[in-house]
Coordinates of C-alpha atoms in Angstrom, one line a residue:
Chain A
M1 CA 62.7 131.8 170.4
N2 CA 64.5 131.4 173.7
E3 CA 67.7 133.5 173.5
L4 CA 69.7 130.5 174.7
L5 CA 68.9 128.7 171.5
S6 CA 70.6 131.3 169.4
L7 CA 74.0 130.4 170.9
S8 CA 76.2 128.2 168.8
L9 CA 77.3 124.8 170.2
S10 CA 80.7 126.2 171.2
Q11 CA 79.1 129.2 172.8
L12 CA 76.7 127.0 174.8
S13 CA 79.6 124.9 175.9
A14 CA 81.4 127.8 177.3
E15 CA 78.3 129.0 179.1
I16 CA 77.8 125.6 180.6
R17 CA 81.4 125.3 181.7
A18 CA 81.2 128.8 183.3
G19 CA 78.0 127.8 185.2
R20 CA 75.9 130.5 183.5
V21 CA 73.7 127.9 181.7
S22 CA 72.8 124.5 183.0
P23 CA 72.4 121.3 180.9
V24 CA 68.8 121.0 182.1
E25 CA 68.0 124.5 181.1
A26 CA 69.5 123.9 177.6
T27 CA 67.7 120.6 177.2
E28 CA 64.3 122.1 178.2
A29 CA 64.8 124.9 175.8
C30 CA 65.4 122.4 173.0
L31 CA 62.5 120.2 173.9
R32 CA 60.1 123.2 174.0
R33 CA 61.4 124.3 170.6
I34 CA 60.8 120.8 169.3
D35 CA 57.2 121.0 170.6
E36 CA 56.7 124.5 168.9
R37 CA 58.3 123.8 165.6
D38 CA 58.5 120.2 164.6
G39 CA 54.9 120.0 163.7
V40 CA 56.0 122.1 160.6
L41 CA 59.5 120.7 160.0
N42 CA 58.9 117.0 160.7
S43 CA 62.6 116.7 161.4
F44 CA 62.3 114.1 164.3
I45 CA 61.1 110.5 164.0
T46 CA 61.7 109.9 167.8
V47 CA 62.0 112.4 170.5
T48 CA 63.6 110.9 173.6
A49 CA 62.5 113.7 176.1
D50 CA 62.6 111.5 179.3
T51 CA 66.0 110.1 178.7
A52 CA 67.3 113.5 177.6
R53 CA 66.1 115.1 180.8
H54 CA 67.6 112.3 182.8
E55 CA 71.0 112.7 181.0
A56 CA 70.9 116.5 181.5
R57 CA 70.3 116.1 185.2
E58 CA 73.2 113.7 185.4
R59 CA 75.5 116.1 183.6
E60 CA 74.4 118.9 185.8
A61 CA 75.2 116.9 188.9
E62 CA 78.6 116.1 187.6
L63 CA 79.2 119.8 187.0
A64 CA 78.0 120.6 190.5
A65 CA 80.6 118.0 191.8
G66 CA 83.4 119.7 189.8
G67 CA 83.4 117.3 186.8
W68 CA 83.5 118.4 183.2
R69 CA 83.8 115.9 180.4
G70 CA 84.8 118.3 177.7
S71 CA 83.3 120.5 175.1
L72 CA 80.1 118.5 174.6
H73 CA 79.3 118.3 178.4
G74 CA 75.6 119.0 178.7
V75 CA 75.1 120.0 175.0
P76 CA 71.9 118.8 173.5
L77 CA 72.4 117.0 170.1
A78 CA 70.2 114.8 167.9
L79 CA 71.1 111.9 165.5
K80 CA 70.1 110.9 162.0
D81 CA 68.0 107.8 162.6
L82 CA 70.5 105.3 161.2
F83 CA 72.9 105.4 164.1
L84 CA 72.3 102.5 166.5
T85 CA 71.0 103.7 169.8
H86 CA 70.8 101.3 172.8
G87 CA 67.2 101.0 173.8
V88 CA 65.9 103.6 171.3
R89 CA 64.3 102.5 168.0
T90 CA 66.5 103.1 164.9
T91 CA 64.3 103.0 161.7
S92 CA 66.7 104.1 159.0
G93 CA 63.7 106.1 157.9
S94 CA 62.1 102.8 156.8
A95 CA 58.9 100.8 157.3
V96 CA 61.0 97.6 157.6
L97 CA 62.8 98.8 160.7
R98 CA 59.9 100.9 162.1
D99 CA 59.9 99.2 165.5
W100 CA 63.5 97.9 165.7
I101 CA 65.2 98.7 169.0
P102 CA 69.0 98.0 169.0
D103 CA 70.7 96.6 172.0
R104 CA 73.9 98.6 171.6
D105 CA 75.2 102.0 170.6
A106 CA 77.1 102.9 167.5
T107 CA 80.7 103.7 168.3
V108 CA 80.1 107.4 167.6
V109 CA 77.0 107.4 169.8
R110 CA 79.1 105.9 172.6
R111 CA 81.7 108.6 172.0
L112 CA 79.2 111.4 172.1
R113 CA 77.7 110.0 175.4
E114 CA 81.2 109.7 177.0
A115 CA 81.9 113.2 175.9
G116 CA 78.8 114.3 177.9
A117 CA 76.4 115.1 175.1
V118 CA 72.6 114.9 175.8
L119 CA 70.8 113.1 173.1
L120 CA 67.3 114.5 172.2
G121 CA 66.3 111.9 169.8
K122 CA 66.5 110.5 166.2
L123 CA 66.0 112.6 163.1
N124 CA 64.1 112.0 159.9
M125 CA 65.9 111.1 156.7
H126 CA 65.5 109.8 153.2
E127 CA 64.5 106.1 153.4
H128 CA 67.6 104.0 154.0
A129 CA 69.6 107.2 153.1
F130 CA 69.1 106.3 149.5
G131 CA 68.1 109.7 148.1
A132 CA 68.6 113.4 148.5
T133 CA 65.2 115.0 149.2
S134 CA 64.1 113.4 152.4
E135 CA 60.6 113.1 151.1
N136 CA 60.0 110.0 153.3
P137 CA 57.0 107.9 152.3
H138 CA 56.7 106.4 155.8
F139 CA 57.4 109.3 158.2
G140 CA 56.6 112.3 155.8
A141 CA 58.7 114.8 154.1
V142 CA 61.2 116.9 156.1
R143 CA 60.4 120.6 155.5
H144 CA 62.8 123.5 155.0
P145 CA 63.0 125.8 157.9
H146 CA 62.9 129.0 155.7
D147 CA 60.0 127.7 153.4
P148 CA 58.0 124.6 154.5
E149 CA 57.0 124.0 150.8
R150 CA 60.6 123.2 150.1
I151 CA 62.8 120.2 150.9
A152 CA 65.6 120.4 153.4
G153 CA 67.8 118.2 151.2
G154 CA 68.9 114.7 152.1
S155 CA 69.5 112.2 153.0
S156 CA 70.4 113.8 156.4
G157 CA 67.4 116.3 155.9
G158 CA 66.0 116.0 159.5
S159 CA 69.5 116.7 160.9
A160 CA 69.9 119.9 158.8
A161 CA 66.3 121.2 159.5
A162 CA 66.6 120.6 163.2
V163 CA 69.9 122.3 163.5
A164 CA 69.1 125.2 161.2
D165 CA 65.8 125.9 163.1
H166 CA 67.5 125.6 166.6
L167 CA 65.9 122.4 167.7
C168 CA 69.3 121.1 168.7
F169 CA 72.9 122.5 168.8
G170 CA 74.4 120.0 166.4
S171 CA 73.9 116.6 164.7
L172 CA 75.7 113.7 163.1
G173 CA 74.8 112.7 159.6
T174 CA 76.0 110.3 157.1
D175 CA 77.2 111.0 153.5
T176 CA 77.5 108.5 150.7
G177 CA 77.1 110.8 147.8
G178 CA 76.6 114.2 149.5
S179 CA 74.0 113.5 152.2
I180 CA 75.6 115.7 154.8
R181 CA 76.8 118.5 152.5
C182 CA 73.6 118.8 150.4
P183 CA 71.1 119.3 153.2
A184 CA 73.7 121.5 155.2
A185 CA 74.1 123.7 152.1
L186 CA 70.4 124.0 151.3
C187 CA 69.7 124.9 155.0
G188 CA 72.5 127.4 155.5
L189 CA 74.7 125.2 157.6
V190 CA 78.2 123.8 157.9
G191 CA 78.5 120.1 156.9
L192 CA 81.7 118.1 156.9
K193 CA 82.3 114.8 155.3
P194 CA 85.7 113.8 156.7
T195 CA 88.3 111.6 155.0
Y196 CA 87.2 107.9 154.5
G197 CA 88.3 106.0 157.7
R198 CA 88.5 109.1 159.9
V199 CA 85.2 108.4 161.8
S200 CA 84.0 104.9 162.7
R201 CA 81.0 103.5 161.1
A202 CA 80.5 100.5 163.4
G203 CA 76.9 100.5 164.4
V204 CA 75.8 102.8 161.6
L205 CA 73.3 101.2 159.2
P206 CA 75.1 101.2 155.7
L207 CA 74.0 102.4 152.3
A208 CA 77.1 101.7 150.3
W209 CA 80.2 100.6 152.5
S210 CA 82.9 101.9 150.2
L211 CA 81.3 105.3 150.1
D212 CA 79.7 105.9 153.5
H213 CA 81.0 108.5 155.8
V214 CA 79.9 109.9 159.2
G215 CA 80.3 113.6 159.9
P216 CA 78.9 116.7 161.7
I217 CA 76.1 119.1 160.6
T218 CA 76.4 122.3 162.6
R219 CA 75.6 126.1 162.6
T220 CA 79.3 127.2 162.7
V221 CA 82.7 125.8 161.6
S222 CA 83.9 125.8 165.2
D223 CA 81.0 123.6 166.1
A224 CA 81.9 121.2 163.3
A225 CA 85.5 121.0 164.6
V226 CA 84.2 120.2 168.2
L227 CA 81.9 117.5 167.1
L228 CA 84.5 116.0 164.7
E229 CA 87.1 116.0 167.5
A230 CA 84.6 114.1 169.7
V231 CA 83.8 111.2 167.3
A232 CA 87.0 110.9 165.2
G233 CA 89.7 108.3 165.7
Y234 CA 90.6 104.6 165.2
D235 CA 87.9 102.1 166.1
P236 CA 88.8 98.4 166.0
A237 CA 85.1 97.6 165.6
D238 CA 85.2 99.2 162.1
P239 CA 87.6 97.3 159.7
T240 CA 87.8 100.5 157.5
S241 CA 88.8 102.7 160.4
A242 CA 92.2 104.3 160.0
K243 CA 94.9 104.6 162.7
E244 CA 95.5 108.3 161.9
Q245 CA 96.1 110.8 164.7
V246 CA 93.2 113.1 165.6
P247 CA 94.7 116.6 165.5
P248 CA 93.2 119.6 167.5
W249 CA 91.2 121.0 164.6
L250 CA 89.5 123.7 166.6
S251 CA 92.8 125.4 167.6
R252 CA 93.9 125.6 164.0
L253 CA 90.9 127.5 162.5
E254 CA 92.2 131.0 162.8
M255 CA 95.4 130.5 160.8
G256 CA 93.9 132.3 157.8
V257 CA 94.2 131.4 154.1
K258 CA 97.3 133.6 153.2
G259 CA 99.4 131.7 150.8
L260 CA 97.1 128.7 150.4
R261 CA 96.8 127.5 146.8
L262 CA 93.2 126.9 145.9
A263 CA 91.9 125.2 142.6
I264 CA 88.7 125.6 140.8
P265 CA 88.0 122.7 138.5
R266 CA 86.8 123.8 135.1
E267 CA 84.7 120.8 134.2
H268 CA 81.4 119.5 135.6
F269 CA 80.8 121.7 138.7
W270 CA 79.9 125.0 137.0
R271 CA 77.2 123.9 134.5
P272 CA 74.4 123.5 135.1
V273 CA 74.5 126.0 138.1
H274 CA 71.7 128.4 139.1
P275 CA 73.0 131.9 138.4
G276 CA 72.4 133.1 142.0
V277 CA 74.4 130.1 143.3
R278 CA 77.2 130.9 140.8
D279 CA 77.3 134.5 141.9
A280 CA 77.4 133.7 145.6
V281 CA 80.2 131.2 145.1
N282 CA 82.2 133.4 143.0
A283 CA 81.9 136.2 145.5
A284 CA 83.2 133.9 148.2
V285 CA 86.1 132.8 146.0
R286 CA 87.1 136.5 145.4
M287 CA 87.0 137.2 149.1
L288 CA 89.4 134.3 149.7
E289 CA 91.6 135.8 147.1
Q290 CA 91.5 139.1 148.9
S291 CA 92.5 137.4 152.1
G292 CA 95.7 136.2 150.5
A293 CA 94.8 132.8 148.8
V294 CA 96.0 132.0 145.4
V295 CA 93.2 130.8 143.3
E296 CA 93.7 129.1 139.9
E297 CA 91.6 127.1 137.4
V298 CA 92.5 123.4 136.9
S299 CA 91.3 120.7 134.5
L300 CA 90.1 117.3 135.8
P301 CA 89.4 115.3 132.6
S302 CA 88.7 112.0 134.4
L303 CA 85.5 113.6 135.8
E304 CA 84.0 112.2 132.6
F305 CA 84.0 108.8 134.2
A306 CA 83.2 109.8 137.8
Q307 CA 79.4 109.9 137.5
A308 CA 79.2 106.4 136.0
A309 CA 81.6 105.0 138.6
Q310 CA 79.7 106.6 141.6
S311 CA 76.3 105.6 140.2
L312 CA 77.2 102.0 139.6
T313 CA 79.1 101.7 142.9
I314 CA 76.5 103.1 145.2
T315 CA 73.6 101.2 143.4
A316 CA 75.3 97.9 143.5
E317 CA 76.5 98.1 147.0
A318 CA 73.1 99.3 148.3
A319 CA 71.4 96.4 146.4
A320 CA 73.9 93.9 147.8
Y321 CA 73.1 95.0 151.4
H322 CA 69.3 95.1 150.9
H323 CA 69.0 91.9 148.7
S324 CA 67.5 89.5 151.2
Q325 CA 65.5 92.1 153.0
L326 CA 64.0 93.3 149.7
A327 CA 63.0 89.8 148.9
T328 CA 61.1 89.3 152.2
H329 CA 59.7 92.9 152.7
Y330 CA 59.3 94.0 149.0
T331 CA 56.2 96.1 149.5
E332 CA 57.4 97.8 152.6
Y333 CA 60.1 99.7 150.7
G334 CA 59.1 103.1 149.2
A335 CA 58.7 103.2 145.4
D336 CA 61.8 105.4 144.6
V337 CA 64.3 103.3 146.9
R338 CA 62.9 100.0 145.7
M339 CA 63.4 101.0 142.1
R340 CA 67.0 102.0 142.8
L341 CA 67.6 98.7 144.5
L342 CA 66.1 96.8 141.6
Q343 CA 68.6 98.7 139.3
G344 CA 71.4 97.7 141.6
L345 CA 70.5 94.0 141.5
C346 CA 70.9 94.2 137.7
I347 CA 74.6 95.4 137.7
S348 CA 77.0 92.7 136.7
A349 CA 80.2 91.9 138.7
G350 CA 82.2 93.1 135.6
D351 CA 80.4 96.4 135.6
Y352 CA 81.0 96.9 139.3
L353 CA 84.7 96.2 138.9
D354 CA 85.0 98.5 135.9
A355 CA 83.5 101.2 138.2
Q356 CA 86.2 100.5 140.8
R357 CA 88.9 100.8 138.1
A358 CA 87.5 104.2 137.0
R359 CA 87.4 105.2 140.6
G360 CA 91.2 104.5 140.8
V361 CA 91.7 106.8 137.8
V362 CA 89.6 109.6 139.2
R363 CA 91.3 109.3 142.6
R364 CA 94.8 109.4 141.2
E365 CA 94.0 112.5 139.1
L366 CA 92.6 114.3 142.1
L367 CA 95.6 113.4 144.3
D368 CA 98.0 114.6 141.6
T369 CA 96.1 117.9 141.5
L370 CA 96.3 118.2 145.2
R371 CA 100.0 117.9 145.1
H372 CA 100.0 121.4 143.7
Y373 CA 97.0 122.8 145.5
D374 CA 95.8 122.8 149.2
A375 CA 92.1 122.5 148.3
L376 CA 89.5 122.5 145.6
L377 CA 86.5 125.0 145.6
T378 CA 83.1 124.3 143.9
P379 CA 79.5 125.2 144.6
T380 CA 78.2 122.6 147.0
V381 CA 74.7 122.2 145.3
P382 CA 74.1 123.8 142.0
I383 CA 70.5 124.8 142.9
P384 CA 68.7 126.3 146.0
A385 CA 66.2 124.0 147.7
S386 CA 63.6 122.6 145.3
R387 CA 59.9 122.3 146.1
I388 CA 58.5 119.2 147.8
G389 CA 57.1 116.9 145.1
E390 CA 58.8 118.9 142.3
Q391 CA 59.5 116.5 139.4
E392 CA 61.7 118.7 137.3
V393 CA 64.0 121.6 137.8
R394 CA 65.3 123.7 134.9
V395 CA 68.8 125.3 135.2
D396 CA 71.1 126.5 132.4
E397 CA 68.7 125.1 129.8
I398 CA 68.9 121.6 131.4
S399 CA 65.7 120.1 132.7
A400 CA 66.0 117.2 135.1
P401 CA 64.6 115.8 138.3
P402 CA 66.0 117.6 141.5
L403 CA 68.2 114.5 142.4
F404 CA 70.2 115.1 139.2
F405 CA 71.3 118.4 140.6
L406 CA 71.3 117.8 144.4
L407 CA 74.3 115.4 144.6
R408 CA 76.0 116.4 141.3
N409 CA 78.8 118.4 142.9
T410 CA 79.4 116.3 146.1
F411 CA 79.6 112.6 145.1
L412 CA 83.2 113.0 143.7
F413 CA 84.6 113.3 147.2
N414 CA 82.8 110.1 148.3
L415 CA 84.1 108.3 145.3
T416 CA 87.7 109.4 146.2
G417 CA 87.4 109.5 150.0
L418 CA 88.7 113.1 150.3
P419 CA 87.5 115.4 153.0
A420 CA 85.0 117.9 151.9
A421 CA 83.0 120.6 153.7
T422 CA 80.2 123.1 152.9
V423 CA 79.9 126.5 154.4
P424 CA 77.2 129.1 153.8
C425 CA 78.3 131.9 151.3
G426 CA 75.1 133.8 150.4
S427 CA 71.7 133.2 149.0
A428 CA 69.8 132.6 145.8
E429 CA 66.0 133.2 145.6
A430 CA 66.3 134.1 149.3
L431 CA 67.5 130.6 150.1
P432 CA 70.9 129.5 151.4
V433 CA 73.9 128.7 149.1
G434 CA 77.0 126.8 150.2
I435 CA 80.6 126.7 148.8
Q436 CA 82.3 123.3 148.9
I437 CA 85.9 123.0 150.0
A438 CA 87.6 119.7 149.4
G439 CA 91.1 118.9 150.6
R440 CA 93.9 116.3 150.8
P441 CA 93.4 113.0 152.5
W442 CA 93.4 113.5 156.4
D443 CA 93.7 117.2 155.9
E444 CA 90.4 118.3 157.5
A445 CA 92.5 121.0 159.2
T446 CA 93.0 122.9 156.0
V447 CA 89.4 122.3 154.9
L448 CA 88.1 123.7 158.2
R449 CA 90.5 126.6 158.1
I450 CA 89.3 127.8 154.7
A451 CA 85.6 127.3 155.7
Y452 CA 86.3 129.3 158.8
Q453 CA 87.7 132.1 156.6
V454 CA 84.6 132.1 154.4
E455 CA 82.3 132.1 157.6
K456 CA 84.4 135.1 159.0
Q457 CA 84.0 137.0 155.7
M458 CA 80.3 136.3 155.4
S459 CA 79.7 137.7 158.9
H460 CA 81.3 141.1 158.1
Chain B
M1 CA 46.3 100.1 102.4
N2 CA 44.1 100.6 105.5
G3 CA 44.7 96.9 106.3
R4 CA 48.5 97.4 106.0
V5 CA 48.4 100.4 108.4
A6 CA 46.3 98.5 110.8
S7 CA 48.6 95.6 110.9
T8 CA 51.7 97.8 111.2
S9 CA 50.1 99.6 114.1
C10 CA 49.3 96.3 115.7
G11 CA 52.8 95.2 115.1
V12 CA 54.1 98.4 116.8
S13 CA 51.9 97.8 119.8
V14 CA 53.2 94.2 120.0
L15 CA 56.8 95.4 119.7
R16 CA 56.2 98.1 122.3
A17 CA 54.8 95.5 124.6
L18 CA 57.9 93.3 124.1
F19 CA 60.5 96.0 124.1
V20 CA 60.5 98.8 126.6
G21 CA 63.3 101.4 126.1
G22 CA 65.3 99.0 124.0
L23 CA 65.3 96.2 126.5
M24 CA 62.8 93.2 126.4
K25 CA 60.6 93.0 129.5
D26 CA 61.6 89.3 130.0
D27 CA 65.2 90.4 129.8
V28 CA 64.6 92.7 132.7
L29 CA 63.2 90.0 134.9
R30 CA 65.9 87.5 133.9
R31 CA 68.5 90.0 135.3
L32 CA 66.8 90.0 138.7
P33 CA 67.1 87.2 141.4
P34 CA 63.9 85.1 140.8
E35 CA 62.6 85.6 144.3
I36 CA 62.5 89.3 143.6
A37 CA 61.6 89.2 139.9
A38 CA 58.3 87.4 141.0
Q39 CA 57.2 90.4 142.9
V40 CA 58.0 93.2 140.3
S41 CA 54.8 94.8 138.9
D42 CA 54.2 95.5 135.2
T43 CA 54.7 99.2 135.8
E44 CA 57.9 98.6 137.6
Q45 CA 59.2 96.5 134.8
E46 CA 58.6 99.3 132.4
E47 CA 60.3 101.9 134.5
L48 CA 63.2 99.4 135.3
A49 CA 63.7 98.7 131.6
R50 CA 64.0 102.5 131.0
R51 CA 66.5 102.9 133.8
L52 CA 68.6 99.9 132.9
E53 CA 69.0 101.2 129.4
L54 CA 70.6 104.4 130.9
Q55 CA 72.6 102.3 133.4
D56 CA 73.9 100.0 130.8
R57 CA 75.0 103.0 128.8
L58 CA 77.0 104.4 131.8
A59 CA 78.6 101.0 132.3
G60 CA 79.5 101.0 128.7
Q61 CA 81.5 104.3 129.1
L62 CA 83.7 102.5 131.8
R63 CA 84.4 99.5 129.6
A64 CA 86.4 101.8 127.4
L65 CA 89.0 102.3 130.1
P66 CA 92.4 100.7 129.5
L67 CA 93.0 97.6 131.6
R68 CA 96.3 98.9 133.0
E69 CA 94.3 101.4 135.1
T70 CA 93.4 98.6 137.7
E71 CA 93.5 100.1 141.2
P72 CA 96.0 98.3 143.3
S73 CA 94.0 98.8 146.4
L74 CA 95.1 95.6 148.2
A75 CA 98.7 96.5 147.8
V76 CA 98.0 100.1 149.0
S77 CA 96.2 98.8 152.1
L78 CA 98.8 96.2 152.8
E79 CA 101.5 98.9 152.6
R80 CA 99.7 101.0 155.0
E81 CA 99.5 98.2 157.5
R82 CA 103.3 97.7 157.4

């Protein structure tokens, strides 16, 4: 692998700014890597080599003229294929939109372009983001960079595989039940789902609008902070966008965790959990304690309702969005997604509203807990990456399809809108394991700060 | 005796055809918009009936919540706009 590709996004940015690496050189290295590796990974649906080269040359010319747009200037990135891109097809991983070419950019895409990023193309995903394995019936399964017989997770599986295998320096994904954090954890990456309303979703194809979030998937915590700073902030084009200030997250990473109060929920998150995952996460928690954090167990009894509330909400909202398209393109939907949409069409208004009431109960309990604690810690995904096509996984004497495990520990923070990140903390069966850190609303700073500490500990 | 067993088996088969996972097949289709119900295959009906039984059980859990727990989301969002 070209040595340049082993740099993190932040390191590459510094090299570009110092004139030691050119945007064209970085872009060509990524395009060569895509040629070499994507036949195995299947992480890209569309590679925009020509426009990427054109953008890289433009950024290089700007640098030569003394211009520098910021930390993403000349940095090659790629996008999950549900962000609208002007002139570039946007499939949502589906046959229905296989040839759809939008005439505008999503707000976050526009912000990345304005920040100087070079866009390499569009990444494979679970069809319509409605699933967690990225076993896509139309574009093929995304394969795990460490073991191509395994899934990369999902729904942002292409994003995780491409970043983990150095095909690009970072990616944006979406997360409705864990679709950023799950693939990031399985592939040994950092994934951040910010607070609901923090990042615009205008021009992002929805799955479930009260649960959808946009966020970064990167190789380091600093990179996640850089990407988040570039795309966060109020957007009048998104009615759910919040008028919150965008703080300088990157500059707050090194504050350490001394004195922070961290909670470990007793219920739900720790059973079923693969023993290797449990050991890795426990070791990371102990290291945080040794670094001065106070760690205590807490009880969250309302989690009893959370699964039902999430399941009914996501399924009903997805079905509402797809209703007319499903009627006219029934056979073009993959079997698993079509079945979930049929389920959603059968949910009554009363049941959906009950789910929203339950959601309120769960959210209030979590917010009460976070009055006493700075963040919650859990395993991100209870199992390492499962095999492609695997029908059943057995952990802690519980046998269930992979989907049962993959989003089990992440969906709570979609339901409540709280910020949550995953950061690598070890391995199980020689596959990466992540620890999840969830914080108070709008307090991505503390979440990233704790993640940074874990990352620092793991590198020693 | 043999005749009784045979008719019972037949009855079970008929019942199995009518009820899948506790839900009647026709019930499953009635819950769907007609333009979509018309496209659902027999295999999908069976799978959907099985899943709806689980889904209905989840929904049932939530009906047990006390009414006072209604989320005042409109008030909260209006307050934020102030």
